Coordinates of C-alpha atoms and ligand atoms in Angstrom, one line a residue:
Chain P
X1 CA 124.4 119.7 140.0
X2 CA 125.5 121.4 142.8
X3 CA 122.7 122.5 145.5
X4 CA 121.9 125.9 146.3
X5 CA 122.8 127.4 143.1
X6 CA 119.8 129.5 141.4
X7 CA 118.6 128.5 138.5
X8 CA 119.4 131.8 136.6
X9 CA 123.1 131.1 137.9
X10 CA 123.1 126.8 136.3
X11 CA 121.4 128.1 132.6
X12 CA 124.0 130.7 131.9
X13 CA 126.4 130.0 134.3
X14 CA 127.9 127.3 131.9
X15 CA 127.6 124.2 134.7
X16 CA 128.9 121.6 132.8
X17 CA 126.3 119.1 134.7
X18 CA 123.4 120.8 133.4
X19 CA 125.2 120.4 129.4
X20 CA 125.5 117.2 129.9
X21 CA 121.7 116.9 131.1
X22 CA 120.3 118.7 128.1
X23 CA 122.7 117.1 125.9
X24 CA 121.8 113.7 126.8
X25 CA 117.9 114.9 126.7
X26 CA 118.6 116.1 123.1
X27 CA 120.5 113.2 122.1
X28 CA 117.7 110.4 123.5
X29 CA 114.8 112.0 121.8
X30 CA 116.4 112.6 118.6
X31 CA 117.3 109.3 118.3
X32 CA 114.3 107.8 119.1
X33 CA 112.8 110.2 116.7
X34 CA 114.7 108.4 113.8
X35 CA 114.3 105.5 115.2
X36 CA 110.9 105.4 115.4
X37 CA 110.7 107.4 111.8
X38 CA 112.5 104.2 110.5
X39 CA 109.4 102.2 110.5
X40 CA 106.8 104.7 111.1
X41 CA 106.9 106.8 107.4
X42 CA 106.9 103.4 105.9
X43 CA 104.4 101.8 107.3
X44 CA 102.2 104.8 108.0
X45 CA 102.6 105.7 104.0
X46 CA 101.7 101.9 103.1
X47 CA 98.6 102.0 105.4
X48 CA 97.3 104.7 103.5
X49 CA 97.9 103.1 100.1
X50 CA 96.3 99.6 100.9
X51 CA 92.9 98.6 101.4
X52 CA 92.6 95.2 103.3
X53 CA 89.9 93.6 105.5
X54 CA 90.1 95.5 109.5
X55 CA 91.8 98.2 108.1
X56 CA 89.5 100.3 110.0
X57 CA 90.6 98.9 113.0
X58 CA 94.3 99.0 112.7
X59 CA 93.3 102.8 111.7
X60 CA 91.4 103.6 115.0
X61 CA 94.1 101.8 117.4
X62 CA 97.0 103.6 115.6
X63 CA 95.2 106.7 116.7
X64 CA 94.2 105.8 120.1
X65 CA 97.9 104.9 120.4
X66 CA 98.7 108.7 119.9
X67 CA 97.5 108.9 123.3
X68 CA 99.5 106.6 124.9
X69 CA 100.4 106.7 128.5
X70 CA 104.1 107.3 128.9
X71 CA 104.4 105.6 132.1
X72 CA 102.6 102.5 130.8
X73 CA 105.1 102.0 127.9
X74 CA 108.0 102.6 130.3
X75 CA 106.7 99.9 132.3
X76 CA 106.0 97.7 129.3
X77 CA 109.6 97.8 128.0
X78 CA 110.9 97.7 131.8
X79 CA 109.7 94.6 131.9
X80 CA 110.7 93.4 128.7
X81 CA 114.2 94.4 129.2
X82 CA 114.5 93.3 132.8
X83 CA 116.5 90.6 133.7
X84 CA 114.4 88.4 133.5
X85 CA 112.5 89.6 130.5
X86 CA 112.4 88.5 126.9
X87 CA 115.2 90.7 126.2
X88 CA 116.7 91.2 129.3
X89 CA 120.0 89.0 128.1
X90 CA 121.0 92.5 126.1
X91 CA 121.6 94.5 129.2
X92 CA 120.4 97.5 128.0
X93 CA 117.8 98.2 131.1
X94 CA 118.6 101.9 132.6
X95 CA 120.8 102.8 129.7
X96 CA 120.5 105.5 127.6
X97 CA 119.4 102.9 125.0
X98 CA 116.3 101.5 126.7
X99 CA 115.5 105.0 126.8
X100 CA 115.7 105.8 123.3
X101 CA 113.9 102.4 123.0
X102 CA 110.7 103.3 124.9
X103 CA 110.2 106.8 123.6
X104 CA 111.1 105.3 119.9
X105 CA 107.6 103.0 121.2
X106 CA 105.8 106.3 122.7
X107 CA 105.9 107.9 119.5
X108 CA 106.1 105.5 117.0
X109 CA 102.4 105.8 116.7
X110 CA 101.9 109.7 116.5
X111 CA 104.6 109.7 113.4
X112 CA 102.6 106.4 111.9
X113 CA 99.1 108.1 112.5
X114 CA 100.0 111.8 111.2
X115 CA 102.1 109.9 108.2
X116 CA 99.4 107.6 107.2
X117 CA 97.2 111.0 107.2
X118 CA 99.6 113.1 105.7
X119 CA 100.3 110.5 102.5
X120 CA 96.2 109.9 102.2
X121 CA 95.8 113.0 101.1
X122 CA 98.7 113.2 98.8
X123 CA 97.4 110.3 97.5
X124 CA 94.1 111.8 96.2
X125 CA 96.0 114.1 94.4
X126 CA 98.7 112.0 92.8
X127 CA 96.7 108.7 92.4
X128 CA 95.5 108.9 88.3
X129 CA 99.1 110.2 87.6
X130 CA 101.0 107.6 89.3
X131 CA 98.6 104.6 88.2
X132 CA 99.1 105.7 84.6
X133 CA 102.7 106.3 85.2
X134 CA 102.2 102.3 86.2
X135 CA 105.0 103.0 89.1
X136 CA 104.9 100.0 91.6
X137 CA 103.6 99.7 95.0
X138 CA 106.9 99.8 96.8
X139 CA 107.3 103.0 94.7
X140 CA 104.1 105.0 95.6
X141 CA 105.0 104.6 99.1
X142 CA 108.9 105.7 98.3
X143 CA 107.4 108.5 96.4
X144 CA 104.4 110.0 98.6
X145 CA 106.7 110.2 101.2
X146 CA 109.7 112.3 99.0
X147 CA 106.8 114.3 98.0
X148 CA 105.1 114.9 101.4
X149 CA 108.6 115.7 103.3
X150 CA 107.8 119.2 103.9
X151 CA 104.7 118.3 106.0
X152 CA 106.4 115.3 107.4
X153 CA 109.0 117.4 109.2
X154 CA 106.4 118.9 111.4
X155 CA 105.1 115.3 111.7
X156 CA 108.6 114.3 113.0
X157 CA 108.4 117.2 115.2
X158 CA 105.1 116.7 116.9
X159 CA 107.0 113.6 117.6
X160 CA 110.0 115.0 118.8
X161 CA 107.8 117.0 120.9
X162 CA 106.2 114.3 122.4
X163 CA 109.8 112.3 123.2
X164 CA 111.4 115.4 124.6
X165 CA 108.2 116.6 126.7
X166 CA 107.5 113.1 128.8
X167 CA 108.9 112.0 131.4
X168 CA 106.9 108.6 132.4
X169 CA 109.3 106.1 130.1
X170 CA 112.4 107.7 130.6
X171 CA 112.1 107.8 134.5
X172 CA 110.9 104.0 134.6
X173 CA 113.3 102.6 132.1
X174 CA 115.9 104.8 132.5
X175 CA 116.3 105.2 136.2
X176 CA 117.2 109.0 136.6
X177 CA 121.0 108.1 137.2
X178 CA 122.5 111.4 138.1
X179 CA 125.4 111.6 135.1
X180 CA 124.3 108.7 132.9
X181 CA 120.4 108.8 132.7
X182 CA 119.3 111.9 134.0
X183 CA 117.6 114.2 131.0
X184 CA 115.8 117.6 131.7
X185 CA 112.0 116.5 132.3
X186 CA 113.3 113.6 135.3
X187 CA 115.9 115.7 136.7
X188 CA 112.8 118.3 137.1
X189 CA 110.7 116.0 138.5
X190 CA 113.5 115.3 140.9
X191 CA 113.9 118.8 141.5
X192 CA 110.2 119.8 142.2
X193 CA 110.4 116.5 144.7
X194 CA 112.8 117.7 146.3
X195 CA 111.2 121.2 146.7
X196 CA 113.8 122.9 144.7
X197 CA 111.3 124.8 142.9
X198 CA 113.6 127.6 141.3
X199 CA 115.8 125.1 139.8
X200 CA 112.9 123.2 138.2
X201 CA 111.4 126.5 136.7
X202 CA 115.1 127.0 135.4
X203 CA 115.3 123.7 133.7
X204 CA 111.9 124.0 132.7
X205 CA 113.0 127.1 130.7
X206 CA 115.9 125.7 129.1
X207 CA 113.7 123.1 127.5
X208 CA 111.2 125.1 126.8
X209 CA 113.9 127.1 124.8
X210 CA 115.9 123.8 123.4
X211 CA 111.9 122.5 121.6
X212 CA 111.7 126.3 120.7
X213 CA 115.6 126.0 119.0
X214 CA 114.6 122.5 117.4
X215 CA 111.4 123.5 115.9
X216 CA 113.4 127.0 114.6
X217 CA 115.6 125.0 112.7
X218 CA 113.1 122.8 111.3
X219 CA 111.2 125.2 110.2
X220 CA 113.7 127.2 108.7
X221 CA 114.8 123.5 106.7
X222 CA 112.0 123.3 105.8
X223 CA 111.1 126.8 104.1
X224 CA 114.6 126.2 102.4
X225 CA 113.8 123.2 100.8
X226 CA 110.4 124.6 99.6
X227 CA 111.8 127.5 97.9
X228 CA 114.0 125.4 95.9
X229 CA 111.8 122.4 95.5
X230 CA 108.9 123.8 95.3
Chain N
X1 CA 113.0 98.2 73.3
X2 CA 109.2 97.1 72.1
X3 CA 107.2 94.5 74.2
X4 CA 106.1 91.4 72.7
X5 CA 102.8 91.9 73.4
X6 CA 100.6 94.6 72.3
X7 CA 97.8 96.7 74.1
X8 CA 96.5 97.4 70.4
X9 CA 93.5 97.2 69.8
X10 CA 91.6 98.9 73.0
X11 CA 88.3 97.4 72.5
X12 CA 85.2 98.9 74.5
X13 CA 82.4 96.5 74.5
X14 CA 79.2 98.1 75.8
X15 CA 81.4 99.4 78.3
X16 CA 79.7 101.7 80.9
X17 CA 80.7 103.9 83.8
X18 CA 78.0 104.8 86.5
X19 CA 78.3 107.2 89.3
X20 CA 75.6 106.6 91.6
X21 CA 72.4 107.2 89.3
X22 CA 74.1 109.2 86.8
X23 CA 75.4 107.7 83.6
X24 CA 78.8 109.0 83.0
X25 CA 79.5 107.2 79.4
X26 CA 77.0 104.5 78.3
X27 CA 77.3 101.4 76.6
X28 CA 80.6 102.6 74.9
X29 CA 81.5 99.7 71.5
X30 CA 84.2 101.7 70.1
X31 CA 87.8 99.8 68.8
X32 CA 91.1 102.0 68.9
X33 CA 93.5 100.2 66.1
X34 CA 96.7 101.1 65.5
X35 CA 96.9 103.6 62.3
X36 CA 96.6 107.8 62.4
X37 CA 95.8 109.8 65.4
X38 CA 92.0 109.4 66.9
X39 CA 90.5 112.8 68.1
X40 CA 87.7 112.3 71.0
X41 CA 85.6 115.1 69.8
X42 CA 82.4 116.8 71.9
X43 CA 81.5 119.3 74.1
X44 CA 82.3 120.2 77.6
X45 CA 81.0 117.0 79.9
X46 CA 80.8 114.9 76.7
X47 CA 82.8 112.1 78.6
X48 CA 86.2 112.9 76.4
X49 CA 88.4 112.2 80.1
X50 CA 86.3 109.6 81.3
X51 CA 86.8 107.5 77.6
X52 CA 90.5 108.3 77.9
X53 CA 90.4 106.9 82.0
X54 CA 88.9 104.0 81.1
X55 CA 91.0 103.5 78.0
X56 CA 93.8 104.0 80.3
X57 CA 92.7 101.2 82.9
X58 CA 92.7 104.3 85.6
X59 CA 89.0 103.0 86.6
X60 CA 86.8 100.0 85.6
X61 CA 84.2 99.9 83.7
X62 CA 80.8 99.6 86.1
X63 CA 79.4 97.4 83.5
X64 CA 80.4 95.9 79.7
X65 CA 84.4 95.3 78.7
X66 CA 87.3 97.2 78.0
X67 CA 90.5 94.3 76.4
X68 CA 93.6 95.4 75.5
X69 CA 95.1 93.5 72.5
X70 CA 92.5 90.9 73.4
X71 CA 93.8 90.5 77.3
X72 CA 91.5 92.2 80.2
X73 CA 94.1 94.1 82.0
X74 CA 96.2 97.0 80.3
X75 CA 99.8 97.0 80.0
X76 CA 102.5 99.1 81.0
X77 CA 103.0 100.8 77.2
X78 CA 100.2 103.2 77.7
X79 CA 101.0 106.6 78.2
X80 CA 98.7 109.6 79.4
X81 CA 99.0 113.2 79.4
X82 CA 96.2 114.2 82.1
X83 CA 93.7 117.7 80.9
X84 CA 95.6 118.5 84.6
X85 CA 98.9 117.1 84.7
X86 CA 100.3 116.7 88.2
X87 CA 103.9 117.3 88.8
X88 CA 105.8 116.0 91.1
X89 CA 107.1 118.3 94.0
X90 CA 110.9 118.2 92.7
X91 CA 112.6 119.3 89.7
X92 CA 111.6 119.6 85.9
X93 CA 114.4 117.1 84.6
X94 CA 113.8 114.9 87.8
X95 CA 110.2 114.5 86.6
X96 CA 111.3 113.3 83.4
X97 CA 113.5 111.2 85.1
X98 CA 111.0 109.7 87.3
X99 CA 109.3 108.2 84.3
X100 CA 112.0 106.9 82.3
X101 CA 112.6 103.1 82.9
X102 CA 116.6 103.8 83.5
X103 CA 118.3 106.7 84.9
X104 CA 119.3 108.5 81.7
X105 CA 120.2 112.1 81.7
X106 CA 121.2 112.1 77.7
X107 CA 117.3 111.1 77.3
X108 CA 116.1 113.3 80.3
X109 CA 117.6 116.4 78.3
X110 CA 116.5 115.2 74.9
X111 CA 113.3 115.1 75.9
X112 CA 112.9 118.4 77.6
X113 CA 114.5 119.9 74.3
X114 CA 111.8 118.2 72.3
X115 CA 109.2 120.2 74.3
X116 CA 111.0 122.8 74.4
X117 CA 112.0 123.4 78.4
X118 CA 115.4 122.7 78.2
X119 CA 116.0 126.4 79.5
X120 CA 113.6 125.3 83.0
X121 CA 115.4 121.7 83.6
X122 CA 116.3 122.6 87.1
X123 CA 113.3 124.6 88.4
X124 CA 110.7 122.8 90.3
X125 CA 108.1 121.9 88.2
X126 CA 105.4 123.1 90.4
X127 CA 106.7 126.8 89.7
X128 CA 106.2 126.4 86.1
X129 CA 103.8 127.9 84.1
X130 CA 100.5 125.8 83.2
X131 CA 101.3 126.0 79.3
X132 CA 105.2 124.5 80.4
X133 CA 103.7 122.1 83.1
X134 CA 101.8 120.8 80.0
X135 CA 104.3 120.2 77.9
X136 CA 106.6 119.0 80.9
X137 CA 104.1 116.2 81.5
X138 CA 103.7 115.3 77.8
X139 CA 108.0 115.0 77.7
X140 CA 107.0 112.8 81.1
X141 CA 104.8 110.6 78.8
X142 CA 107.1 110.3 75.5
X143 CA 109.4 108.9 78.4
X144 CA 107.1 105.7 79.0
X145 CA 108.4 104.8 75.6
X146 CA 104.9 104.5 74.6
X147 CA 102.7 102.4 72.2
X148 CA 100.0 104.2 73.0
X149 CA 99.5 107.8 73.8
X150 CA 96.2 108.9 75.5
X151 CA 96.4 113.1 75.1
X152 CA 93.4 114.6 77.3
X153 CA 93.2 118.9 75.9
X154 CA 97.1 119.0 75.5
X155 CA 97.2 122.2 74.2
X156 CA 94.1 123.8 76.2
X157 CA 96.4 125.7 78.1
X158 CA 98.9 126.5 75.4
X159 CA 99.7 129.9 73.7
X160 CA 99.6 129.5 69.8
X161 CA 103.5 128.8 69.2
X162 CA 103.3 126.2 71.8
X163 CA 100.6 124.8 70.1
X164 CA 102.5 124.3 67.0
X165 CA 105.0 123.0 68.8
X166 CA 103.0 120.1 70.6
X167 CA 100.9 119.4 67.6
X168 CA 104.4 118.7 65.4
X169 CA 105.4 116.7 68.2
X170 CA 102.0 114.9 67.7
X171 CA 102.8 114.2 64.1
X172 CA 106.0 113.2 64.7
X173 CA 105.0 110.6 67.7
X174 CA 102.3 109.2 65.4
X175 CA 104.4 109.2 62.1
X176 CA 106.5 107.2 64.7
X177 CA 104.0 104.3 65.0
X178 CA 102.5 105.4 68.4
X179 CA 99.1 105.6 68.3
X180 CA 97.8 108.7 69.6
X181 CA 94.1 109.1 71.2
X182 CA 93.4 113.0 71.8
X183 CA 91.0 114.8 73.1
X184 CA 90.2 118.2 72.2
X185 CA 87.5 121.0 71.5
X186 CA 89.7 122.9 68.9
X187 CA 88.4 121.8 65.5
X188 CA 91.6 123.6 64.0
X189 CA 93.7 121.5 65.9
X190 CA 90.8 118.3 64.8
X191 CA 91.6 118.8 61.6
X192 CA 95.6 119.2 61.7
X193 CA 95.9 115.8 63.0
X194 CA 92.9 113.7 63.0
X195 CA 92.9 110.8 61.3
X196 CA 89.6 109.5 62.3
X197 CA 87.5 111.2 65.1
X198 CA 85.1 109.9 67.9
X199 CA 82.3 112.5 68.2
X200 CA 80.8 111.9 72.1
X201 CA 77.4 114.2 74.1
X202 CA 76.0 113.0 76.8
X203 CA 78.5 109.9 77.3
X204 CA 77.0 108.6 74.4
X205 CA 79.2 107.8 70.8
X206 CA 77.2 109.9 68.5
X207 CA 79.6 109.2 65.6
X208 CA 82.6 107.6 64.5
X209 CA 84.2 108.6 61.3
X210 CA 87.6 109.1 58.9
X211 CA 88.6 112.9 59.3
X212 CA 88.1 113.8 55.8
X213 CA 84.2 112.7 55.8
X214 CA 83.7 113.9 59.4
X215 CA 84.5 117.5 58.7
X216 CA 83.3 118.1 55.3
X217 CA 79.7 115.7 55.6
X218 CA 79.2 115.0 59.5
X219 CA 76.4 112.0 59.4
X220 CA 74.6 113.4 62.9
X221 CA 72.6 116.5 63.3
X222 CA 74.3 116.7 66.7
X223 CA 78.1 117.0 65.0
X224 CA 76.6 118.9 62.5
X225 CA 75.7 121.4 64.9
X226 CA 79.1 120.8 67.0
X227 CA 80.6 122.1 64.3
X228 CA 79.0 124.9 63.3
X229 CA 79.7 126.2 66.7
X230 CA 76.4 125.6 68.1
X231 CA 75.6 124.5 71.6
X232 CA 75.2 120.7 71.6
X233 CA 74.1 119.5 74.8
Ligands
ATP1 N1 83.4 110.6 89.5 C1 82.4 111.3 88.9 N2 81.2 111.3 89.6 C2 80.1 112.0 89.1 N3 80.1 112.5 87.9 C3 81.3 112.5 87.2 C4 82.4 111.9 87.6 N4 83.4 112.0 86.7 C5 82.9 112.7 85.7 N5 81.6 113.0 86.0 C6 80.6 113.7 85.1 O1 80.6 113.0 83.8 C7 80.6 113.9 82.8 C8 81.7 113.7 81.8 O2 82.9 114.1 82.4 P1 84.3 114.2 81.5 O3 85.3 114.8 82.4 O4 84.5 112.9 81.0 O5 83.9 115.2 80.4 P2 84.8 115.9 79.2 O6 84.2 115.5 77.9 O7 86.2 115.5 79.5 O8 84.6 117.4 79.5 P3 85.6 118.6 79.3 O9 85.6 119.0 77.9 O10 85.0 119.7 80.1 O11 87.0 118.2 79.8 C9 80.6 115.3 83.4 O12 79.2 115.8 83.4 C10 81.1 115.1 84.8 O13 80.6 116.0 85.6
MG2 MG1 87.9 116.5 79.9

């Protein structure tokens, strides 16, 4: 990004640096949106349907885990992806991937929580119906879910949110390379360091405006998919 | 395709449900054999949906048995249409679908004919009306394949063609060799289709009897009054 250009100038002026910025910001979170999803609908949905011994517990840490410090998971999968780490052999440490990686971990829990939540209360609902329909376990869980996705997406984005809004695990695991790791939220932190205040409000905007653009089209999915499913 | 075992007869043996300290149905011995349609007769909070939940294995018994063709657990032949059917947020046909064993679309649009929704098959069910989400759920149960078919008000919400329509499906199912348990406060609709009736207040069996002497010599003072449309509590 060249210096001494206003912000006003960077957002509309087309500056290819600041595309590839937001498009690698976009393209991380997403990701690790999906990623995280993978596991997180599952075993959020199969948390609500089972009843075992500490339950509780596992309940009230998935929660607390909502609240997870950013910079402490950056620094937990630093160090499992540095060299010298468990998994350092893959070589993945201040690459895009360790960053999709960590936020995948940041919001793993918020998607498991709100999901395990969300499929509860479904559950009330559907749970004479679906006993007498004798539909299995693995099937319940399948089926909650289908049935829930309208309030899942704004599960997924509270997630997305979350990924696109932090800056602790991305600036630790990621490094902040200027053209390969640099997303919106460290390259304002590096901004605002540097005392470029303008240009940080700028790119604060434009992410403001790029959540605001996600969310839009989510919602508008979603009201699609209710009219016709309903 | 019939199973080789059979949940006939559902035996209740001094089978009770409890809800804190209030007695839902107590010390039920009632035996549903195969044969002509049951009716679970009695007034509103009688314990018609709680006999037809336990029947169905939906909750335990808090005291006494329930067997099914001698075994304690209940097999997957059972069938229910619920007195409030939940549908499943997708389409009509993809309801039926959901319960059928194998993906079958010949079936899935047989059996929304047979109810007579083959005009809705792609709406969402939710959207349907509560007279077609009633008979959506009973083409959803005839799709179990059922031996036994647990029927809680199936026509409460019906208009009076509709009504025919499910009660000739009724007849059919039974004539058929499913054994049908129904619930329902219409003593028209008793009468079209009983073949013996349970008469329930209070979550107690009051009487147990073949249609014919139930309706024309009732044995209780309690189904006698049932039946002359006074309030039996
Ligand atoms: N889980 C429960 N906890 C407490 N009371 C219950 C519960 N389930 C049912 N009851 C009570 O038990 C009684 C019997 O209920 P049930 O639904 O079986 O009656 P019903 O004969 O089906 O009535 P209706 O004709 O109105 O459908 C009612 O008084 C009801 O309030
Ligand atoms: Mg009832």
């Amino acid at each position: 990004m060249p210096d001494g250009t206003s912000a006003l100038q960077l957002v509309f002026g087309g500056d290819p640096a600041l595309y590839a910025i937001v498009a690698l910001s976009l393209y991380v979170s997403v990701c690790a949106v999906i990623l995280a999803a993978l596991v997180a609908l599952p075993f959020g949905a199969s948390l609500a349907l089972t009843r075992f011994p500490g339950r509780a517990f596992v309940v009230v840490v998935l929660n607390a885990f909502m609240g997870l410090p950013p910079v402490v998971v950056g620094l937990s999968v630093y160090l499992l992806l540095s060299r010298s780490g468990p998994l350092g052999f893959l070589g993945v440490l201040f690459t895009p991937r360790a960053m999709i990686i960590a936020q995948a971990l940041l919001v793993m829990p918020i998607i498991a929580a709100l999901t395990c939540q969300t499929v509860e209360d479904l559950w009330l609902e559907y749970r004479d119906e679906l006993t007498a329909l004798r539909v299995t376990p693995a099937r319940r869980v399948a089926t909650l879910l289908w049935d829930a996705r309208f309030s899942l997406v704004t599960t997924l984005l509270a997630g997305f949110g979350r990924a696109a809004a932090e800056v602790g695990t991305v600036m630790i695991v990621g490094g902040n390379i200027d053209g390969f790791t640099r997303t919106m939220t460290t390259a304002i932190a590096l901004e605002t360091s540097k005392g470029d205040l303008p240009l940080a409000m700028g790119l604060g905007l434009v992410l403001i405006a790029l959540i605001i653009v996600v969310n839009a089209l989510a919602w508008g999915a979603r009201r699609i998919g209710e009219i016709r499913a309903g | 395709m019939r199973a080789p075992i059979s949940d006939l007869p559902v035996a209740f043996e001094q089978a009770s449900l409890r809800a804190g300290a209030v007695n839902i149905v107590s010390d039920l011995d009632l035996t549903l054999g195969a044969g002509s349609p049951t009716i679970l007769f009695g007034p509103n909070g009688s314990g018609k949906t709680t006999l037809l939940r336990l029947a169905m294995g939906l909750v335990a018994p808090t005291s006494g048995r329930i067997s099914w063709g001698g075994r304690a657990e209940p097999g997957e032949r059972l069938a229910m249409v619920f007195q409030r059917p939940v549908m499943l947020r997708r389409t009509a046909a993809a309801n039926v679908a959901y319960a059928l064993r194998a993906h079958d679309d010949r079936r899935v649009a047989e059996l929304l004919d047979r109810v007579g929704l083959a005009h809705v098959a792609g709406r969402p069910a939710r959207k349907l009306s509560g007279g077609e989400q009633q008979r959506l759920a009973l083409a959803r149960a005839l799709a179990r394949d059922p031996e036994i078919l647990f029927l809680d008000e199936p026509t409460a919400s019906l208009d009076p063609a509709a009504t025919k329509a499910v009660e000739d499906i009724v007849r059919a199912v039974a004539a058929s060799g499913v054994k049908i348990v129904m619930a329902t406060h219409d003593i028209g609709q008793a009468r079209r289709l009983a073949g013996d009736v349970v008469f329930l207040a209070r979550g107690r069996l009051v009487e147990r009897a073949a249609a014919a002497t139930f309706f024309t010599a009732p044995a209780t003072p309690e189904a006698a009054a049932f039946l002359l449309g006074d309030l039996v509590i």
